[in-house]
Coordinates of C-alpha atoms in Angstrom, one line a residue:
Chain U
M19 CA 5.4 -53.7 73.8
N20 CA 8.3 -51.9 75.7
T21 CA 11.4 -53.6 76.6
G22 CA 14.1 -52.3 78.5
S23 CA 16.6 -52.5 75.0
A24 CA 14.1 -50.1 73.3
T25 CA 15.7 -46.5 72.1
P26 CA 14.3 -44.0 74.3
P27 CA 11.5 -41.8 72.3
E28 CA 13.0 -38.3 70.1
T29 CA 10.4 -37.0 69.4
V30 CA 7.4 -35.7 71.2
G31 CA 5.4 -37.9 68.4
Q32 CA 7.4 -40.9 69.4
L33 CA 6.6 -39.9 73.2
G34 CA 2.8 -39.5 72.2
E35 CA 0.4 -36.8 74.0
F36 CA 0.3 -38.5 77.7
G37 CA 3.7 -39.5 77.7
L38 CA 5.2 -36.3 76.5
I39 CA 2.4 -34.3 79.7
D40 CA 3.9 -37.1 82.3
R41 CA 7.4 -36.0 81.6
F42 CA 6.7 -32.2 81.3
V43 CA 5.1 -32.1 84.4
A44 CA 7.6 -34.6 86.0
R45 CA 10.1 -32.0 85.2
L46 CA 8.7 -29.3 86.1
G47 CA 8.5 -30.6 89.7
A48 CA 6.1 -29.3 92.6
A49 CA 3.4 -27.5 91.5
G50 CA 4.2 -24.9 94.2
Q51 CA 1.2 -22.9 96.2
A52 CA -1.2 -24.9 93.7
L53 CA -4.1 -27.0 96.0
L54 CA -4.5 -28.8 93.2
G55 CA -2.3 -29.6 90.5
P56 CA -1.9 -30.6 86.0
G57 CA -3.4 -34.0 86.1
D58 CA -7.3 -33.0 85.9
D59 CA -9.6 -30.3 84.0
A60 CA -8.7 -27.6 85.4
A61 CA -6.4 -26.4 88.7
V62 CA -6.8 -24.2 91.6
L63 CA -5.0 -22.1 93.1
P64 CA -5.5 -20.0 96.4
A65 CA -6.5 -16.4 96.1
A66 CA -6.3 -15.6 100.0
D67 CA -7.4 -12.5 99.7
G68 CA -10.7 -12.7 98.1
R69 CA -8.8 -12.0 94.8
V70 CA -6.6 -12.4 91.7
V71 CA -4.6 -11.2 89.2
V72 CA -4.5 -12.8 85.6
S73 CA -2.1 -12.4 82.7
T74 CA -1.9 -13.8 79.7
D75 CA 0.5 -13.7 77.1
S76 CA 2.1 -15.8 74.3
L77 CA 4.5 -16.6 72.5
F78 CA 5.0 -17.4 68.7
E79 CA 8.0 -19.4 66.8
G80 CA 9.4 -16.8 64.2
R81 CA 7.5 -14.0 65.9
H82 CA 8.9 -13.9 69.4
F83 CA 11.6 -16.2 69.5
R84 CA 13.8 -18.0 67.0
R85 CA 15.5 -22.0 68.1
D86 CA 18.5 -21.1 66.7
W87 CA 19.1 -18.3 68.3
S88 CA 17.7 -18.9 71.9
S89 CA 17.6 -22.6 73.3
A90 CA 14.8 -24.1 74.8
E91 CA 16.0 -23.3 78.1
D92 CA 16.2 -19.7 76.8
I93 CA 12.9 -19.5 75.4
G94 CA 11.0 -20.9 78.9
H95 CA 12.7 -18.5 81.1
K96 CA 11.7 -15.8 78.7
A97 CA 8.1 -16.6 78.5
A98 CA 8.1 -16.7 82.2
A99 CA 9.5 -13.9 82.5
Q100 CA 7.4 -12.0 80.3
A101 CA 4.6 -13.4 81.5
V102 CA 5.3 -13.0 85.9
A103 CA 6.5 -9.5 85.0
D104 CA 3.0 -8.0 84.0
I105 CA 1.3 -9.5 87.3
A106 CA 4.7 -7.8 89.3
A107 CA 3.8 -4.6 87.4
M108 CA 0.1 -4.7 89.0
G109 CA 2.1 -4.6 92.7
A110 CA 1.4 -8.5 93.1
R111 CA 3.3 -11.3 93.9
P112 CA 3.3 -14.4 91.4
T113 CA 1.1 -17.4 92.7
G114 CA 1.0 -19.9 89.5
V115 CA 1.4 -19.8 85.9
V116 CA -0.4 -22.0 83.6
V117 CA 1.1 -22.6 79.9
A118 CA -0.9 -23.8 76.6
L119 CA 2.1 -25.5 74.3
A120 CA 1.9 -25.8 70.6
L121 CA 4.5 -27.7 68.9
P122 CA 4.6 -30.0 66.0
A123 CA 5.6 -34.2 66.6
E124 CA 8.8 -33.2 65.0
T125 CA 10.1 -32.0 68.7
S126 CA 12.6 -33.2 70.0
V127 CA 11.9 -34.6 73.5
K128 CA 15.5 -33.0 74.4
W129 CA 14.6 -29.3 73.3
T130 CA 10.4 -30.2 75.3
D131 CA 13.2 -31.3 78.6
G132 CA 15.1 -27.8 78.2
L133 CA 12.0 -25.6 77.8
A134 CA 10.0 -28.0 81.3
D135 CA 13.4 -26.8 82.8
G136 CA 13.6 -23.0 81.5
L137 CA 9.6 -22.7 82.7
R138 CA 10.5 -24.3 85.9
D139 CA 13.9 -22.6 86.6
E140 CA 12.6 -19.3 86.0
C141 CA 9.3 -19.6 87.7
A142 CA 11.1 -20.1 90.7
R143 CA 13.0 -17.1 90.7
A144 CA 10.1 -15.5 91.0
G145 CA 8.5 -17.2 94.0
T146 CA 6.5 -19.4 91.6
A147 CA 5.6 -22.4 89.6
V148 CA 3.7 -24.2 87.0
V149 CA 0.3 -25.5 87.7
G150 CA -1.4 -26.5 84.9
G151 CA -1.7 -26.7 81.4
D152 CA -2.1 -27.6 77.9
V153 CA -0.7 -29.3 75.3
V154 CA -1.7 -29.3 71.2
R155 CA -0.2 -30.4 68.1
A156 CA 0.3 -27.6 65.6
D157 CA 2.8 -26.9 62.5
L158 CA 5.1 -24.3 64.8
I159 CA 6.2 -23.7 68.4
A160 CA 4.0 -21.2 70.5
L161 CA 3.7 -20.5 74.0
T162 CA 0.6 -18.4 75.9
L163 CA 1.4 -18.6 79.5
T164 CA -1.3 -17.4 81.3
A165 CA 0.4 -16.3 85.3
F166 CA -1.5 -15.5 88.3
G167 CA -0.9 -13.1 91.3
D168 CA -1.6 -12.1 94.9
L169 CA -2.7 -8.7 96.0
A170 CA -2.3 -9.5 99.6
G171 CA -5.0 -6.9 100.2
A172 CA -3.8 -4.1 98.5
Q173 CA -5.1 -2.0 95.8
P174 CA -3.6 -2.8 92.4
V175 CA -1.1 -0.4 90.8
T176 CA -2.9 0.4 87.6
R177 CA -2.1 2.4 84.4
G178 CA -4.0 5.1 85.3
G179 CA -3.2 7.0 88.5
A180 CA -0.1 8.7 87.7
H181 CA -1.2 12.3 88.8
V182 CA 0.8 15.8 88.1
G183 CA 3.6 16.5 90.4
D184 CA 4.3 12.6 90.4
I185 CA 8.3 11.2 89.6
V186 CA 8.7 9.3 87.5
A187 CA 11.5 6.2 87.6
V188 CA 12.5 2.6 86.5
A189 CA 13.5 -0.7 88.6
G190 CA 15.5 -2.9 86.4
R191 CA 17.5 -3.0 83.1
L192 CA 16.9 -1.4 79.8
G193 CA 18.0 -1.3 76.6
W194 CA 19.9 -4.9 77.2
S195 CA 17.9 -7.2 75.1
A196 CA 17.0 -4.6 72.7
A197 CA 21.6 -4.4 72.2
G198 CA 21.4 -8.4 72.2
L199 CA 18.4 -8.7 69.4
V200 CA 20.9 -6.0 67.2
V201 CA 23.5 -8.3 67.5
L202 CA 21.6 -11.3 66.9
T203 CA 20.6 -9.8 63.8
R204 CA 23.4 -8.8 62.4
G205 CA 24.9 -12.4 62.5
F206 CA 27.0 -12.1 65.8
R207 CA 26.3 -14.0 69.1
S208 CA 28.5 -12.2 71.7
P209 CA 28.9 -10.5 73.4
L210 CA 27.3 -12.9 76.0
A211 CA 26.3 -10.2 77.9
V212 CA 24.1 -8.8 76.2
V213 CA 23.3 -11.7 73.6
N214 CA 22.1 -13.5 77.3
A215 CA 20.2 -10.8 78.5
H216 CA 17.8 -10.7 75.1
R217 CA 17.4 -14.7 75.6
R218 CA 16.9 -14.2 79.3
P219 CA 15.6 -11.2 80.6
E220 CA 15.6 -10.3 84.2
P221 CA 12.9 -8.4 85.5
P222 CA 13.2 -6.9 88.9
Y223 CA 9.9 -9.1 90.3
A224 CA 10.2 -8.5 93.8
E225 CA 10.1 -4.5 93.2
G226 CA 6.8 -4.3 92.0
P227 CA 5.3 -4.9 95.5
H228 CA 7.6 -3.5 96.5
A229 CA 6.7 -0.2 94.3
L230 CA 3.3 -0.7 96.0
K231 CA 4.6 0.0 99.5
L232 CA 6.4 2.3 98.4
G233 CA 2.8 4.5 97.6
A234 CA 3.4 3.7 93.3
T235 CA 0.5 5.6 91.7
A236 CA 1.2 4.0 88.6
M237 CA 2.9 1.2 87.2
C238 CA 3.4 -1.2 84.3
D239 CA 6.8 -3.7 82.6
V240 CA 9.0 -2.3 80.0
S241 CA 7.9 -5.0 77.4
D242 CA 7.6 -2.6 74.5
G243 CA 10.2 0.3 74.8
L244 CA 9.9 2.6 77.7
I245 CA 8.9 5.5 75.9
Q246 CA 5.8 3.5 74.5
D247 CA 5.4 1.4 78.0
L248 CA 5.0 5.2 79.3
G249 CA 2.7 6.1 76.9
H250 CA 0.3 3.5 78.0
I251 CA 0.4 5.3 81.9
A252 CA 0.4 8.7 80.3
K253 CA -2.3 7.8 78.4
A254 CA -4.4 6.1 81.1
S255 CA -3.7 8.9 83.1
S256 CA -4.6 11.9 81.1
V257 CA -0.6 13.5 81.9
R258 CA 2.1 13.6 80.0
I259 CA 5.2 12.3 80.8
N260 CA 8.8 14.0 80.3
L261 CA 12.2 12.2 80.2
D262 CA 15.7 13.9 81.1
T263 CA 18.0 12.0 79.2
E264 CA 20.6 12.9 81.6
R265 CA 19.3 11.1 84.5
F266 CA 19.6 8.0 82.5
T267 CA 23.3 6.1 82.9
V268 CA 24.5 4.2 79.6
P269 CA 25.9 0.9 81.0
D270 CA 29.5 1.1 80.0
K271 CA 28.8 -2.3 78.0
L272 CA 26.0 -1.3 75.9
R273 CA 28.4 1.7 75.1
D274 CA 30.5 -0.5 73.8
V275 CA 28.4 -2.7 71.6
A276 CA 26.6 0.4 70.1
G277 CA 30.5 1.7 69.6
A278 CA 31.0 -1.5 67.8
L279 CA 28.0 -1.8 65.9
G280 CA 27.7 2.0 64.8
A281 CA 24.4 2.5 67.1
D282 CA 22.9 5.2 69.9
P283 CA 22.6 3.5 73.4
M284 CA 20.1 6.0 73.9
S285 CA 18.0 5.0 71.5
W286 CA 18.2 1.3 73.5
L287 CA 17.3 2.7 77.1
L288 CA 14.3 4.4 75.1
E289 CA 12.9 2.2 72.8
G290 CA 14.1 -1.0 73.6
G291 CA 12.1 -3.2 75.1
E292 CA 11.8 -6.7 76.3
D293 CA 14.0 -6.6 79.6
H294 CA 10.3 -6.2 81.4
A295 CA 12.3 -3.6 84.1
L296 CA 9.2 -1.5 86.0
A297 CA 8.6 1.6 85.5
A298 CA 6.3 3.4 87.8
T299 CA 5.2 7.0 89.1
F300 CA 5.6 8.0 92.9
A301 CA 4.9 11.6 94.6
A302 CA 7.5 13.6 94.8
T303 CA 7.8 13.3 98.6
V304 CA 8.4 9.8 98.7
E305 CA 12.3 9.2 98.8
L306 CA 13.2 5.9 96.5
P307 CA 15.7 3.4 97.6
A308 CA 17.4 1.4 94.9
P309 CA 17.1 -0.3 92.1
W310 CA 14.2 2.8 91.7
H311 CA 15.9 5.3 90.2
R312 CA 14.1 8.5 88.6
V313 CA 14.0 9.2 84.8
G314 CA 11.6 11.8 84.5
S315 CA 8.5 14.1 86.2
V316 CA 4.7 13.9 84.9
V317 CA 3.2 17.6 84.0
P318 CA -0.1 18.3 82.5
G319 CA -0.8 17.5 78.9
H320 CA -0.4 14.2 77.7
G321 CA 2.3 11.8 75.7
V322 CA 5.7 11.5 76.4
Y323 CA 8.5 14.5 75.7
V324 CA 12.1 13.2 76.3
D325 CA 13.9 16.8 76.8
G326 CA 11.1 18.8 75.9
V327 CA 10.7 16.4 72.9
A328 CA 7.5 14.7 71.9
R329 CA 8.5 11.5 71.1
D330 CA 5.4 8.9 69.1
A331 CA 3.8 7.6 72.1
G332 CA 2.3 5.4 69.7
G333 CA 4.3 2.8 70.4
Y334 CA 5.4 -0.4 68.5
D335 CA 2.5 -1.8 66.5
H336 CA 2.8 -5.3 66.2
F337 CA 0.6 -5.5 62.8
A338 CA 2.2 -2.0 61.3
Chain K
M3 CA -4.9 12.2 59.2
N4 CA -8.1 10.6 59.1
T5 CA -11.2 12.0 57.5
G6 CA -14.8 11.8 57.6
S7 CA -14.6 10.0 54.4
A8 CA -11.7 7.8 54.7
T9 CA -12.4 4.0 53.7
P10 CA -12.8 2.2 57.4
P11 CA -10.2 -0.3 58.0
E12 CA -11.1 -3.9 56.1
T13 CA -8.2 -5.5 58.0
V14 CA -6.6 -5.8 61.4
G15 CA -2.7 -4.6 59.5
Q16 CA -5.1 -1.3 58.7
L17 CA -6.9 -1.3 62.0
G18 CA -3.8 -1.7 63.7
E19 CA -2.6 -3.4 67.4
F20 CA -4.7 -0.7 69.4
G21 CA -6.8 0.0 67.4
L22 CA -7.6 -3.8 67.3
I23 CA -7.8 -4.0 71.1
D24 CA -9.9 -1.7 71.1
R25 CA -12.2 -2.3 68.4
F26 CA -12.2 -5.7 70.2
V27 CA -13.1 -5.1 74.2
A28 CA -15.9 -2.8 72.6
R29 CA -17.6 -5.5 71.0
L30 CA -17.0 -7.8 74.0
G31 CA -18.9 -5.2 76.5
A32 CA -18.9 -5.6 79.8
A33 CA -16.4 -7.4 81.4
G34 CA -18.9 -9.3 84.1
Q35 CA -17.4 -9.7 87.2
A36 CA -14.0 -8.4 86.8
L37 CA -12.9 -5.8 89.5
L38 CA -10.0 -4.5 86.7
G39 CA -10.8 -5.5 83.1
P40 CA -9.1 -5.1 80.0
G41 CA -6.4 -2.3 79.6
D42 CA -4.3 -2.6 81.8
D43 CA -0.3 -4.7 82.5
A44 CA -3.2 -7.5 84.3
A45 CA -7.1 -8.0 85.5
V46 CA -8.3 -8.6 88.4
L47 CA -11.1 -11.3 89.4
P48 CA -12.8 -11.9 92.1
A49 CA -11.8 -15.1 94.1
A50 CA -14.5 -14.7 96.8
D51 CA -13.9 -18.1 98.5
G52 CA -9.6 -18.0 98.7
R53 CA -9.5 -20.1 95.9
V54 CA -9.6 -20.2 91.5
V55 CA -9.5 -22.7 89.7
V56 CA -8.0 -22.3 86.4
S57 CA -7.9 -23.6 83.2
T58 CA -6.1 -23.3 79.6
D59 CA -6.6 -24.6 76.3
S60 CA -5.5 -23.5 72.7
L61 CA -7.3 -23.7 69.2
F62 CA -5.3 -23.9 66.1
E63 CA -6.5 -23.2 62.6
G64 CA -6.6 -26.1 60.8
R65 CA -6.2 -28.4 63.6
H66 CA -8.7 -27.5 66.0
F67 CA -10.9 -25.3 63.7
R68 CA -11.5 -24.4 59.7
R69 CA -12.7 -21.3 58.5
D70 CA -14.2 -22.4 55.6
W71 CA -16.3 -24.8 57.5
S72 CA -16.9 -22.5 61.0
S73 CA -17.9 -18.9 61.1
A74 CA -16.1 -16.7 63.1
E75 CA -18.6 -16.7 65.8
D76 CA -19.0 -20.2 65.7
I77 CA -15.1 -19.7 66.5
G78 CA -15.9 -17.6 69.1
H79 CA -18.3 -20.1 70.7
K80 CA -16.5 -23.0 70.3
A81 CA -13.5 -21.1 71.9
A82 CA -15.2 -20.4 75.0
A83 CA -17.6 -23.4 75.6
Q84 CA -14.3 -25.6 75.4
A85 CA -12.7 -23.5 77.8
V86 CA -15.4 -23.0 80.1
A87 CA -16.7 -26.5 80.5
D88 CA -13.5 -27.6 82.0
I89 CA -14.5 -24.9 84.9
A90 CA -17.9 -26.5 85.2
A91 CA -16.2 -30.4 85.2
M92 CA -14.7 -29.4 88.3
G93 CA -18.2 -28.3 90.0
A94 CA -17.2 -24.7 89.7
R95 CA -19.0 -21.8 88.5
P96 CA -17.3 -19.6 86.0
T97 CA -16.2 -16.3 86.6
G98 CA -13.9 -15.0 83.6
V99 CA -12.0 -15.8 80.5
V100 CA -8.6 -14.7 79.3
V101 CA -8.0 -14.7 75.9
A102 CA -4.9 -14.7 74.2
L103 CA -5.5 -14.3 70.2
A104 CA -2.8 -14.9 67.3
L105 CA -3.3 -13.8 63.8
P106 CA -2.2 -12.3 60.8
A107 CA -2.6 -9.0 59.8
E108 CA -4.3 -9.8 56.7
T109 CA -7.3 -10.8 59.3
S110 CA -10.7 -9.1 57.9
V111 CA -11.7 -6.7 60.8
K112 CA -15.5 -8.6 59.7
W113 CA -13.7 -11.9 61.2
T114 CA -12.7 -10.6 64.3
D115 CA -15.9 -8.6 64.9
G116 CA -17.5 -11.7 64.7
L117 CA -15.1 -14.0 66.7
A118 CA -15.8 -11.3 69.5
D119 CA -19.6 -11.7 69.6
G120 CA -19.0 -15.4 69.5
L121 CA -16.8 -15.3 72.5
R122 CA -19.0 -12.6 74.2
D123 CA -22.1 -14.6 73.6
E124 CA -21.5 -17.9 74.3
C125 CA -19.6 -16.8 77.9
A126 CA -22.6 -14.7 78.2
R127 CA -24.5 -18.1 77.8
A128 CA -22.7 -19.6 80.7
G129 CA -22.9 -16.6 82.7
T130 CA -19.5 -15.4 82.8
A131 CA -17.7 -12.7 80.0
V132 CA -14.1 -12.3 79.0
V133 CA -12.0 -10.1 81.7
G134 CA -9.2 -9.6 79.4
G135 CA -6.6 -10.9 76.6
D136 CA -3.2 -10.6 74.9
V137 CA -2.7 -10.0 70.4
V138 CA 0.3 -11.4 68.4
R139 CA 0.8 -11.0 65.2
A140 CA 1.4 -14.9 64.0
D141 CA 1.0 -17.0 60.1
L142 CA -1.8 -18.4 61.3
I143 CA -5.3 -17.9 63.5
A144 CA -4.8 -19.6 66.9
L145 CA -6.4 -19.0 70.3
T146 CA -5.5 -19.6 74.0
L147 CA -8.3 -19.6 76.3
T148 CA -7.9 -19.9 80.3
A149 CA -10.9 -20.2 82.6
F150 CA -11.3 -19.1 85.7
G151 CA -14.0 -20.5 88.1
D152 CA -15.7 -20.0 92.1
L153 CA -16.3 -23.3 94.3
A154 CA -18.3 -21.8 96.4
G155 CA -16.6 -23.2 99.5
A156 CA -17.1 -26.6 98.2
Q157 CA -14.0 -29.2 97.5
P158 CA -13.1 -29.4 93.9
V159 CA -14.6 -32.4 92.0
T160 CA -11.8 -34.6 90.6
R161 CA -11.1 -37.1 88.3
G162 CA -10.0 -39.3 91.2
G163 CA -12.6 -40.2 93.1
A164 CA -14.5 -42.6 91.5
H165 CA -15.6 -45.8 93.6
V166 CA -16.4 -49.4 93.2
G167 CA -20.2 -49.1 93.4
D168 CA -20.5 -45.7 92.2
I169 CA -22.9 -45.4 89.6
V170 CA -21.8 -43.6 86.1
A171 CA -23.6 -41.1 84.5
V172 CA -24.0 -37.9 81.4
A173 CA -25.3 -34.8 81.3
G174 CA -25.5 -32.9 77.8
R175 CA -25.3 -34.2 74.2
L176 CA -23.1 -37.4 73.6
G177 CA -22.2 -37.7 69.3
W178 CA -23.3 -35.0 67.8
S179 CA -20.6 -32.9 67.3
A180 CA -18.6 -35.9 65.5
A181 CA -21.8 -36.5 63.4
G182 CA -21.5 -32.9 62.2
L183 CA -17.7 -33.4 61.8
V184 CA -18.0 -36.7 59.4
V185 CA -20.3 -34.6 57.2
L186 CA -18.5 -31.4 56.8
T187 CA -15.0 -33.9 55.9
R188 CA -17.7 -36.0 53.3
G189 CA -18.1 -32.5 51.6
F190 CA -21.7 -31.7 52.9
R191 CA -23.0 -28.5 54.7
S192 CA -25.9 -30.1 56.3
P193 CA -28.4 -31.2 57.9
L194 CA -27.5 -28.2 60.1
A195 CA -28.8 -30.1 63.3
V196 CA -25.6 -31.6 63.3
V197 CA -23.0 -29.6 61.6
N198 CA -24.2 -26.5 64.2
A199 CA -23.8 -28.9 66.8
H200 CA -20.2 -29.6 65.7
R201 CA -20.1 -25.7 65.4
R202 CA -21.5 -24.5 68.1
P203 CA -21.3 -27.3 71.4
E204 CA -23.8 -26.5 74.5
P205 CA -22.1 -27.7 77.6
P206 CA -24.5 -28.0 80.3
Y207 CA -22.4 -25.6 82.0
A208 CA -25.1 -24.9 85.3
E209 CA -25.2 -29.6 85.8
G210 CA -20.7 -29.2 87.0
P211 CA -22.4 -27.2 90.2
H212 CA -25.2 -29.4 90.4
A213 CA -23.3 -32.1 90.2
L214 CA -21.0 -31.3 93.0
K215 CA -24.7 -30.7 95.1
L216 CA -25.8 -34.2 94.2
G217 CA -22.4 -35.9 95.4
A218 CA -20.5 -36.4 92.4
T219 CA -17.6 -38.7 93.7
A220 CA -15.4 -37.7 90.4
M221 CA -16.3 -36.0 86.9
C222 CA -14.6 -34.5 83.5
D223 CA -16.2 -32.6 80.5
V224 CA -16.3 -34.9 77.3
S225 CA -13.5 -33.5 74.6
D226 CA -11.7 -36.4 73.6
G227 CA -14.7 -39.3 73.5
L228 CA -16.5 -40.5 76.2
I229 CA -14.4 -43.8 76.4
Q230 CA -11.1 -41.8 76.7
D231 CA -12.6 -39.2 79.6
L232 CA -13.4 -41.6 81.6
G233 CA -10.8 -43.6 81.1
H234 CA -8.7 -40.3 82.8
I235 CA -11.5 -41.2 85.6
A236 CA -10.7 -44.8 85.7
K237 CA -7.4 -44.3 85.4
A238 CA -7.2 -41.4 88.3
S239 CA -9.7 -43.4 90.7
S240 CA -8.3 -46.8 89.8
V241 CA -11.1 -48.7 89.3
R242 CA -12.9 -49.9 86.3
I243 CA -15.4 -48.1 84.3
N244 CA -18.5 -50.4 83.1
L245 CA -20.5 -48.6 80.2
D246 CA -24.3 -50.6 79.0
T247 CA -25.1 -49.0 75.8
E248 CA -28.5 -50.7 76.5
R249 CA -28.7 -47.6 78.6
F250 CA -27.7 -45.1 75.6
T251 CA -30.1 -43.6 73.5
V252 CA -29.2 -42.4 70.5
P253 CA -31.4 -39.8 69.5
D254 CA -33.6 -40.5 65.8
K255 CA -31.5 -37.4 64.2
L256 CA -28.1 -39.2 64.3
R257 CA -29.8 -42.7 63.6
D258 CA -31.1 -40.8 60.2
V259 CA -27.1 -39.2 59.6
A260 CA -25.8 -42.8 60.7
G261 CA -28.1 -44.3 58.2
A262 CA -27.0 -41.9 55.5
L263 CA -23.6 -42.2 55.4
G264 CA -23.1 -45.5 56.7
A265 CA -22.3 -45.4 60.0
D266 CA -22.7 -46.5 63.4
P267 CA -24.4 -43.8 65.2
M268 CA -22.9 -45.6 68.6
S269 CA -19.1 -45.8 68.1
W270 CA -20.5 -41.3 67.8
L271 CA -21.8 -41.5 71.2
L272 CA -19.1 -43.6 72.5
E273 CA -16.4 -42.3 71.2
G274 CA -17.4 -38.8 69.7
G275 CA -15.6 -35.7 71.7
E276 CA -16.0 -31.7 71.5
D277 CA -19.9 -32.3 72.8
H278 CA -18.4 -31.3 76.0
A279 CA -21.3 -33.0 78.3
L280 CA -20.5 -33.6 81.5
A281 CA -19.7 -37.0 82.6
A282 CA -19.4 -37.8 86.1
T283 CA -19.7 -40.4 89.3
F284 CA -22.3 -40.7 91.9
A285 CA -22.9 -43.0 94.7
A286 CA -25.8 -45.7 93.9
T287 CA -28.0 -44.4 96.6
V288 CA -28.3 -40.5 94.6
E289 CA -30.9 -40.2 93.0
L290 CA -30.3 -38.3 89.6
P291 CA -32.5 -35.6 88.1
A292 CA -32.8 -34.9 84.5
P293 CA -30.7 -34.0 82.7
W294 CA -28.2 -36.5 84.6
H295 CA -29.0 -40.0 83.5
R296 CA -26.9 -43.5 84.2
V297 CA -24.9 -44.6 81.4
G298 CA -22.7 -47.2 83.7
S299 CA -21.0 -48.2 86.7
V300 CA -17.9 -48.5 88.8
V301 CA -16.4 -51.7 89.3
P302 CA -12.7 -53.4 90.6
G303 CA -10.1 -53.4 88.2
H304 CA -9.0 -50.3 85.6
G305 CA -9.7 -49.7 82.0
V306 CA -13.1 -49.6 80.5
Y307 CA -15.4 -51.5 79.1
V308 CA -18.4 -51.3 77.1
D309 CA -21.0 -54.4 77.5
G310 CA -17.9 -56.6 79.4
V311 CA -15.4 -55.5 76.6
A312 CA -12.1 -54.3 77.2
R313 CA -12.0 -50.6 75.0
D314 CA -8.8 -48.8 74.3
A315 CA -9.0 -46.4 77.1
G316 CA -5.3 -44.7 76.3
G317 CA -7.6 -42.4 74.0
Y318 CA -7.2 -39.8 70.8
D319 CA -3.4 -38.9 70.9
H320 CA -2.7 -35.8 69.4
F321 CA 0.8 -36.2 68.2
A322 CA -0.2 -40.4 66.9

């Protein structure tokens, strides 16, 4: 029997499955655009133009985040950012996110509260909301987010539409998360600017639909590193992509951090993932407004070249 | 350098991330109704009536399946069945499934081939297909499936619409998976009829949209046990549900197995989950065609009663 003086539940096990779901859903707030939100066998979302854009991504503790490096809020932000960035990369606006959460019974309620807050706040930043989910018990924490988007009648911007003669441009940060990861890996907790960039990426969500309107011929988000992700565009479009390092500006902060660590900041910009910038190709005649800036060009051939030198565009293999 | 005499890759680690994705996608076959299938940042699915039904579910090795009890094909079948049954439970037809797969590098390619086959075949049985996904490395095997559905202009059948005076009916198997689980737990591998029912549930997918057309007032799939799942309908609809055991027929096979094990087969029918039958309420005037059969009624009050005795409708707590 619950009494007024009972100790509030401190762990998910004490709270119970349905207690956790109720608490998590209450914390997430309104289910955005959902026609039917959490609490039934399935949610129902609007898909105004008769299509829905769908992307799914998993994050596992120890592989994609560490609880000693990132708060629960950070992990919520990062999971939502990663999921919704894929929707933006098609040129779509997000319409909802569902969250499949696995966690041990020993997980603290404080932690799951923080996760819900981070998911809610990052979804709000992207103009969307969590509309449903699932909770299971597991021996470690893992999240799979599936995000949905609306193309408002337009064709999606795929990876396969880059043409010879196009320019290559980027919107959003490059290298910041990689710098933060190196700092954390070496046992430091600052400078906060880069550590926080690793903890909470800031994808330029609105630039996805913006690029579509500007006529982007191909687009992807930079999740595994610019060279690797452009390698997917080069392969899918049967073209070669040339990057010119002269066109990249190394931010002062990254130059400082790299100097202190004896690292090459340009390698962070070119190879660092998880900032979820957007990279796209456009006809050379398109006048690119900020924050888009040109970093290269599309030529005949295959692969990704930096200053004329072929780089491995096979990219980061998560199983290697 | 690959040569004609090279040994084919035996593990996911040898195959590599992109090799695995290519092989998995090829094995899955055509992406069904997808307007844009696997291979880009996101998939694009039709949502003909301007809405999409969405449900997500995770299965973790050791919690939801055991590789010594179920083949890779079985696990693919079970994961797809569980995901798509939630779509049917809203009265919708499935339009696609995305699969987020986590697995160790040591996983055999033979196993992932089997998983792809099981997913493909169960999706085909349900009239749908895998349209996209994600692969990450982890220390154990886990799958999160997100399934999509189309209501063809109708309103979804939620858990909240049951009315006093309605009848309660079920379509599909009850208790078979529970019987199979007991057999496996006791170290047996037969009788195959119940063991296979546990390995590969057979949800009556088409009965979801059928029930909607018949005017179902509330519906859910039986994933955690009939009493528990009807408890969700009772709670959401603010009604009491009475079940009459006289109205249940215990299949001979379950009676035999229960006899051999000294178990009560009726408890399997009432409390066993994972068969993914559909349970629904209908106005008493509705003539129910097979396979729907009446098992109870909706009366004022709350909770679920069996032969007049209140049963715990709180249900199985995965964290208890």
